[in-house]
Amino acid sequence: MDPVELDPQACLATQVVRHARGAGRATHVGRTWLSVNDPAMPSLQQGWKIHVSARPATLRATLARALPVLLSTTCSFKLTSTTEVLRAMNSPGGNPAAVGKAITVYPPQDAVVAIAQRLAGALAGFAAPRVASDRRVRAGAPVYYRYGPFLPRVQATENGSYELVVVSPSGESFPGAAGPEYRCPPWARDPFEARGDGAGGRRSPLLGGRYRLTSGIARAMRGNVCRAVDTVTGQQVVVKEARAYIGEDGNGDDVRHHLRNERRVLQALDGVAGVPRVVDHFRHGDDEFLVVTSLGSRDLRQDVLEHGAYTSTLADLASQLLALLDAVHARGVVMRDLAPKNVVLDEHGRCGLVDFEIGRLDGVQRFGLTPGYSSPAQWRDEPARPDDDYYALGATLFYAATGLEPVRIDEDPARNVERTLCALAGVHPGGGVVGLIPALLNPDPRERHAAAAAIRAGRHRGTAAPRRSRSPLAEISPDLLDGIIGHTVGECLGYARALMRPAQLPQPANAHLGGAGLGLELLHHTGTPEVSKVVGELAGWVERAAPPHDLPRGLMFGSTGTAIFLSATGLALAGDDLAERWPAQPAGDEPDDYVSGLAGIGTGNLILARLCQDPGCLELAAECAHRLVAGEVRSTAEGLPPDKAGSGVSVASGFAHGLAGVAYFLLAYHATTGDEELEAPLARRYAALAARAPELIAATRTATARPMSASWCQGLAGIGVSLLHAARLLGEDRYLALASDAARACLAMTPRMWVVSQCCGMAGVGELLVDLGAATGDEEFFHGAERVLALMLARCGGPVPAPRFPDHSLTGSSGAWGVGSAGVLTFLRRLRDRGGPRMWMAEWRLP
């Protein structure tokens, strides 16, 4: 079949539309996809579909060969609307599930093999990225297939978000989204295997015929990194993969060229101690593999996570790393990618440097960087100099000293550095090598060179603080707090509008991640028509987007929290209960915990019973309480990995999944109903929690304590909340003392917390301090909450009065209550108001 003619100078989408309409097909051009629909194609929800892979440089040629096949047979299909879209799909930072998929074909199921074989014949010899989620139809042709959805069919997950699924004839669901490897649903029969077609076969157990893989180090779209044993020498090695045509630029260079550059650089560094030696470099198909010697089993990032930040040994680390950089620079190489992930430690704690893909040698460098660790000049792709590595050394030492990633949410690199140094000031008073970090991060190369010289001369081992400037933590005034609240309300309105826009998958409507949490906090700010309007629209969107029978029942991840938002919004804005179509549902097989299980469902129904005056809600709360007391429920904590000794983290004692949350619900139910049967079980639970708390408080003062030890979900911020309520409702002064000690321990840990959120971060600590200030009238706790806010501002983008609070990605922001700005806004509001009922707890009331 002859190819169609596509003018290289004309718009690709326009030409495809013309050919498709000439063949009687309907078309739709979107921003990402151009869809071509065949009116003769039967409507199918799911089935075997075909993918054609292509490169930006070969997209037109691929379409010229594929269109005659597709337009001469019954099928519908879609293709990338521009070469720029395909380039983004094939970039190393793209979605691994999308790589290469220039064309997706939806064929009749009795014609899958025939169409795929015709496409493979037409495209024989075309080179394109491998589609990892699919099987190849035939070697030598970029045509693949897998079983998946034709039309979106979604299912709510345990955390209340949605995933694509395919459904068996008996109604069982199976993941429908493409993954990192080929998967066939258990009921489906591979049509190519049935005919003896396809290119799937058994792979050799040895990579390159020589290397036996033992474990993975990293999985990435550009290629995986694995540990292996060289079966010829018995040596431990590391194997790096570079997948063909990923990250291809206009010159045809892709990530394989980065791998070749690394080989070239490592060969120039051959014999430098602390740098890997090249063992092998080979191809497997179109992909390439570089094999290097192993320098150790853990990197600096893992070491800090497992053993805590460097304190007394930070100067030694600085000396080792600079000595390695000096040796590298002496060979004419600038590393350009020094970061904790690329500092490897052997069993004796000696450092090595790995990953030289973007290293500069002999005037040649490839673009690349690690956000937060690369100098501003590197973002501009300027010729690298040794002082660029000194900048990375400063950022790496910052991480080692604090356990925090450098701030990287702002578009302005200077502001990111300013905030990073502000965060450093919150952890360390300065002195020694810590005092040199600002100079290493200075935009002036002379300052960086001077700092490196000071380390070489041993001047970093003293305790005196060198003369340096640093950004102090913000002074929290009432005017500043009001301004930040007003700005964050505006940000949250933007997040709400974005959440309601059409999307490929439904957006979550729950309290933790979605519309209910964002909306319920905005309900406290409905003093303006704009906020009231958006909250009302959001309630309508939630009601349409999240039918209760499709959701789990939990408070934070399911229908209980969503019902609270709908009920509260209806009553506050319209005098009508929007949740009347969300009747209390009998608890099913949920576990015991607060975020997903009976403790949270029971608490949520205490709130609903008061809001809606619905006795059915109180009956459901009673069922939850008595099932918990009777032990008729599985424990979430028992199904999670054990706590790491010395970390200060305790899932089993925490509020989200453990004892603190369950005890709080039973206490709240007892306070509401006076049920005497709960008195003894309550006393036992709080006695156990009080016995555990001192050990966890002490653990936060150790080097191995993790930031999550201060969190609401698994740490002392949540345990302290529960103990504070017990002190108030049970009249136990010792519980108040423990809650106060827990809050002080959390405040001491806050400078090392890497997220600002309610669930896992600083806002959860701030909430406990506000609770204690309101309960005791002690200004110590309100001042502590203000310090928490100052530390949060040191992790933000934007100017101090208009901050951009990072979500858990640290590079972006969101409106989620549990992990984003809505939960931060709750803390800010309660700090301004010096207390008030806490969100998602039984005491909460309509604002």
XYZ file of C-alpha atoms in Angstrom, residues 259-545:
287
model
C 25.783 7.517 28.658
C 28.553 7.748 26.091
C 29.616 11.041 27.613
C 29.801 9.382 31.022
C 32.034 6.665 29.624
C 34.295 9.321 28.085
C 34.508 11.252 31.360
C 35.124 8.143 33.467
C 37.904 7.071 31.152
C 39.528 10.476 31.670
C 39.173 9.939 35.441
C 40.528 6.397 35.378
C 42.626 5.798 38.476
C 41.079 8.584 40.575
C 40.155 7.057 43.927
C 36.488 7.434 44.732
C 35.355 7.406 41.093
C 33.931 4.288 39.378
C 35.970 2.479 36.747
C 34.433 1.492 33.416
C 34.011 -2.277 33.105
C 31.920 -2.605 29.941
C 29.744 -0.735 27.463
C 27.448 -2.690 25.173
C 24.186 -2.611 23.248
C 21.116 -4.757 23.664
C 18.854 -4.037 20.742
C 18.848 -0.275 20.348
C 19.422 0.376 24.059
C 22.873 0.836 25.565
C 24.327 -0.256 28.896
C 27.309 1.043 30.828
C 28.824 -1.219 33.477
C 30.987 0.360 36.173
C 32.562 -0.792 39.427
C 30.482 -0.496 42.600
C 31.688 2.002 45.221
C 29.230 1.118 47.977
C 25.746 -0.004 48.881
C 24.177 3.272 50.056
C 24.161 6.911 49.080
C 24.284 10.042 51.220
C 20.551 10.584 50.970
C 19.822 7.120 52.344
C 22.454 7.577 55.033
C 20.845 10.773 56.331
C 17.356 9.254 56.210
C 18.464 6.186 58.166
C 20.999 7.665 60.592
C 20.122 11.333 60.846
C 21.801 14.555 59.814
C 25.564 14.945 60.017
C 26.714 16.919 63.061
C 30.180 16.176 64.402
C 31.232 14.519 61.136
C 30.042 17.274 58.775
C 33.539 18.796 58.534
C 34.999 15.408 57.579
C 32.338 14.987 54.906
C 33.150 18.440 53.502
C 36.866 17.636 53.350
C 36.279 14.294 51.640
C 33.924 15.702 49.042
C 36.145 18.671 48.225
C 39.187 16.405 47.916
C 37.253 14.271 45.422
C 36.194 17.344 43.463
C 39.780 18.619 43.433
C 40.957 15.294 41.991
C 38.213 15.410 39.359
C 39.015 19.009 38.444
C 42.700 18.161 38.159
C 41.793 15.861 35.237
C 39.965 18.700 33.467
C 36.473 17.478 34.432
C 33.642 19.465 36.019
C 31.162 16.977 37.522
C 28.027 19.200 37.286
C 25.821 16.737 39.217
C 27.060 16.574 42.784
C 24.023 15.794 44.962
C 23.257 13.414 47.864
C 21.960 10.765 45.441
C 25.350 10.765 43.702
C 27.525 10.542 46.815
C 28.081 6.842 47.552
C 29.401 5.554 50.870
C 31.295 2.300 51.362
C 31.190 0.135 54.470
C 33.860 2.323 56.098
C 32.001 5.553 55.426
C 34.366 6.692 52.676
C 32.792 8.808 49.948
C 32.697 8.187 46.232
C 31.166 10.154 43.365
C 28.915 8.587 40.740
C 26.860 9.706 37.737
C 29.032 11.726 35.369
C 26.574 11.751 32.454
C 26.484 15.543 32.228
C 30.118 16.106 33.222
C 32.144 18.641 31.217
C 35.408 17.554 29.614
C 37.476 19.182 26.861
C 34.869 21.879 26.308
C 32.057 19.368 25.777
C 29.074 19.186 28.127
C 25.520 17.944 27.837
C 22.622 19.873 29.280
C 21.272 18.545 32.554
C 20.870 19.447 36.196
C 19.418 18.454 39.560
C 17.016 21.138 40.862
C 18.240 22.637 44.106
C 21.796 21.410 43.638
C 22.762 22.966 40.302
C 24.105 26.499 40.070
C 22.090 29.230 38.318
C 24.677 29.181 35.502
C 23.843 25.531 34.892
C 20.167 26.369 34.334
C 21.374 28.751 31.625
C 23.616 26.013 30.175
C 26.710 28.170 30.469
C 30.138 26.508 30.144
C 30.738 24.836 33.485
C 33.542 25.840 35.849
C 34.814 24.286 39.089
C 32.856 26.842 41.128
C 29.631 25.272 39.772
C 30.669 22.127 41.635
C 31.378 24.219 44.736
C 27.779 25.457 44.597
C 26.601 21.834 44.475
C 28.938 21.077 47.382
C 27.223 23.771 49.442
C 23.761 22.412 48.636
C 24.900 18.856 49.442
C 26.375 19.934 52.770
C 23.119 21.775 53.507
C 21.252 18.507 53.028
C 23.733 16.559 55.140
C 23.538 19.145 57.947
C 19.749 19.474 58.020
C 18.155 16.490 56.302
C 16.270 19.040 54.159
C 16.247 19.437 50.408
C 17.252 22.911 49.209
C 14.232 25.102 48.488
C 13.328 24.846 44.798
C 9.713 25.945 44.461
C 10.382 29.531 43.335
C 11.181 30.422 39.729
C 13.840 32.841 40.988
C 17.032 30.909 41.898
C 18.167 33.749 44.167
C 15.003 33.508 46.235
C 15.393 29.738 46.513
C 18.919 30.232 47.886
C 17.699 32.947 50.256
C 15.026 30.632 51.657
C 17.441 27.701 51.834
C 19.795 29.784 53.981
C 16.861 30.936 56.071
C 15.962 27.287 56.695
C 19.618 26.621 57.557
C 19.493 29.430 60.126
C 16.461 27.766 61.686
C 18.442 24.565 62.262
C 21.993 25.760 62.923
C 23.300 28.938 64.574
C 26.316 28.890 62.250
C 29.988 28.238 62.777
C 32.377 25.676 61.352
C 31.551 24.244 57.981
C 27.893 25.289 58.360
C 29.093 28.879 58.345
C 30.672 28.318 54.920
C 27.515 27.012 53.236
C 26.227 30.541 52.430
C 29.519 31.361 50.720
C 29.398 28.124 48.705
C 25.893 29.053 47.539
C 26.834 32.655 46.793
C 26.223 33.842 43.200
C 29.728 35.363 43.187
C 32.251 32.682 42.055
C 34.960 34.392 44.110
C 33.027 33.712 47.302
C 32.696 30.046 46.358
C 36.410 29.728 45.642
C 37.215 31.382 48.970
C 34.945 28.974 50.833
C 36.561 25.989 49.104
C 39.996 27.349 50.029
C 38.893 27.650 53.654
C 37.877 23.987 53.678
C 41.211 22.949 52.143
C 43.027 24.947 54.798
C 41.032 23.300 57.585
C 39.397 26.534 58.708
C 35.992 24.827 58.563
C 36.771 22.711 61.626
C 36.466 25.530 64.153
C 33.369 26.606 66.021
C 33.535 30.334 65.391
C 31.074 31.608 62.831
C 32.715 33.253 59.821
C 31.437 36.675 58.813
C 28.444 36.027 56.644
C 25.005 37.357 55.882
C 21.939 35.251 56.237
C 18.222 35.767 55.923
C 16.616 35.766 59.388
C 13.326 34.061 60.010
C 10.358 36.332 59.387
C 8.907 38.298 62.302
C 5.239 37.314 62.539
C 3.086 40.376 63.161
C -0.742 40.512 63.107
C -0.653 42.548 59.893
C 1.685 40.074 58.187
C -0.480 37.148 59.315
C -3.626 38.817 57.995
C -1.929 39.485 54.677
C -0.745 35.901 54.324
C -4.229 34.605 55.139
C -5.827 36.872 52.537
C -3.299 35.817 49.915
C -3.710 32.109 50.716
C -7.497 32.373 50.497
C -6.992 33.715 46.972
C -4.632 30.860 46.156
C -7.148 28.321 47.439
C -9.906 29.864 45.331
C -7.672 29.296 42.317
C -7.096 25.680 43.328
C -10.858 25.189 43.695
C -11.557 26.561 40.226
C -8.839 24.366 38.744
C -10.227 21.297 40.525
C -13.616 21.802 38.898
C -12.247 21.967 35.337
C -12.854 18.916 33.122
C -10.110 16.295 33.415
C -9.353 12.905 31.918
C -9.859 11.214 35.295
C -12.280 12.391 38.008
C -10.564 14.522 40.613
C -10.820 13.481 44.266
C -13.687 14.932 46.277
C -12.565 13.787 49.718
C -11.349 15.671 52.769
C -7.664 14.805 52.600
C -6.825 15.327 48.932
C -9.864 16.821 47.248
C -12.767 19.188 47.122
C -14.268 18.496 50.550
C -11.165 19.497 52.504
C -10.478 22.550 50.372
C -14.116 23.610 50.434
C -14.674 23.167 54.169
C -11.735 25.450 54.965
C -12.933 28.052 52.444
C -16.309 27.939 54.175
C -14.599 29.745 57.084
C -13.793 32.653 54.756
C -17.171 33.297 53.108
C -17.306 36.921 54.168
C -17.044 37.955 50.516
C -19.420 37.106 47.668
C -16.539 35.657 45.621
C -15.634 33.036 48.231
C -19.289 32.141 48.854
C -19.846 31.707 45.130
C -16.839 29.431 44.663
C -17.671 27.324 47.727
C -21.242 26.858 46.489
C -19.999 25.855 43.036
C -17.490 23.477 44.603
C -20.235 21.813 46.656
C -22.276 21.273 43.502
C -19.228 19.840 41.752
C -18.485 17.489 44.663
C -22.085 16.294 44.752
C -21.974 15.456 41.040
C -18.437 14.070 41.001
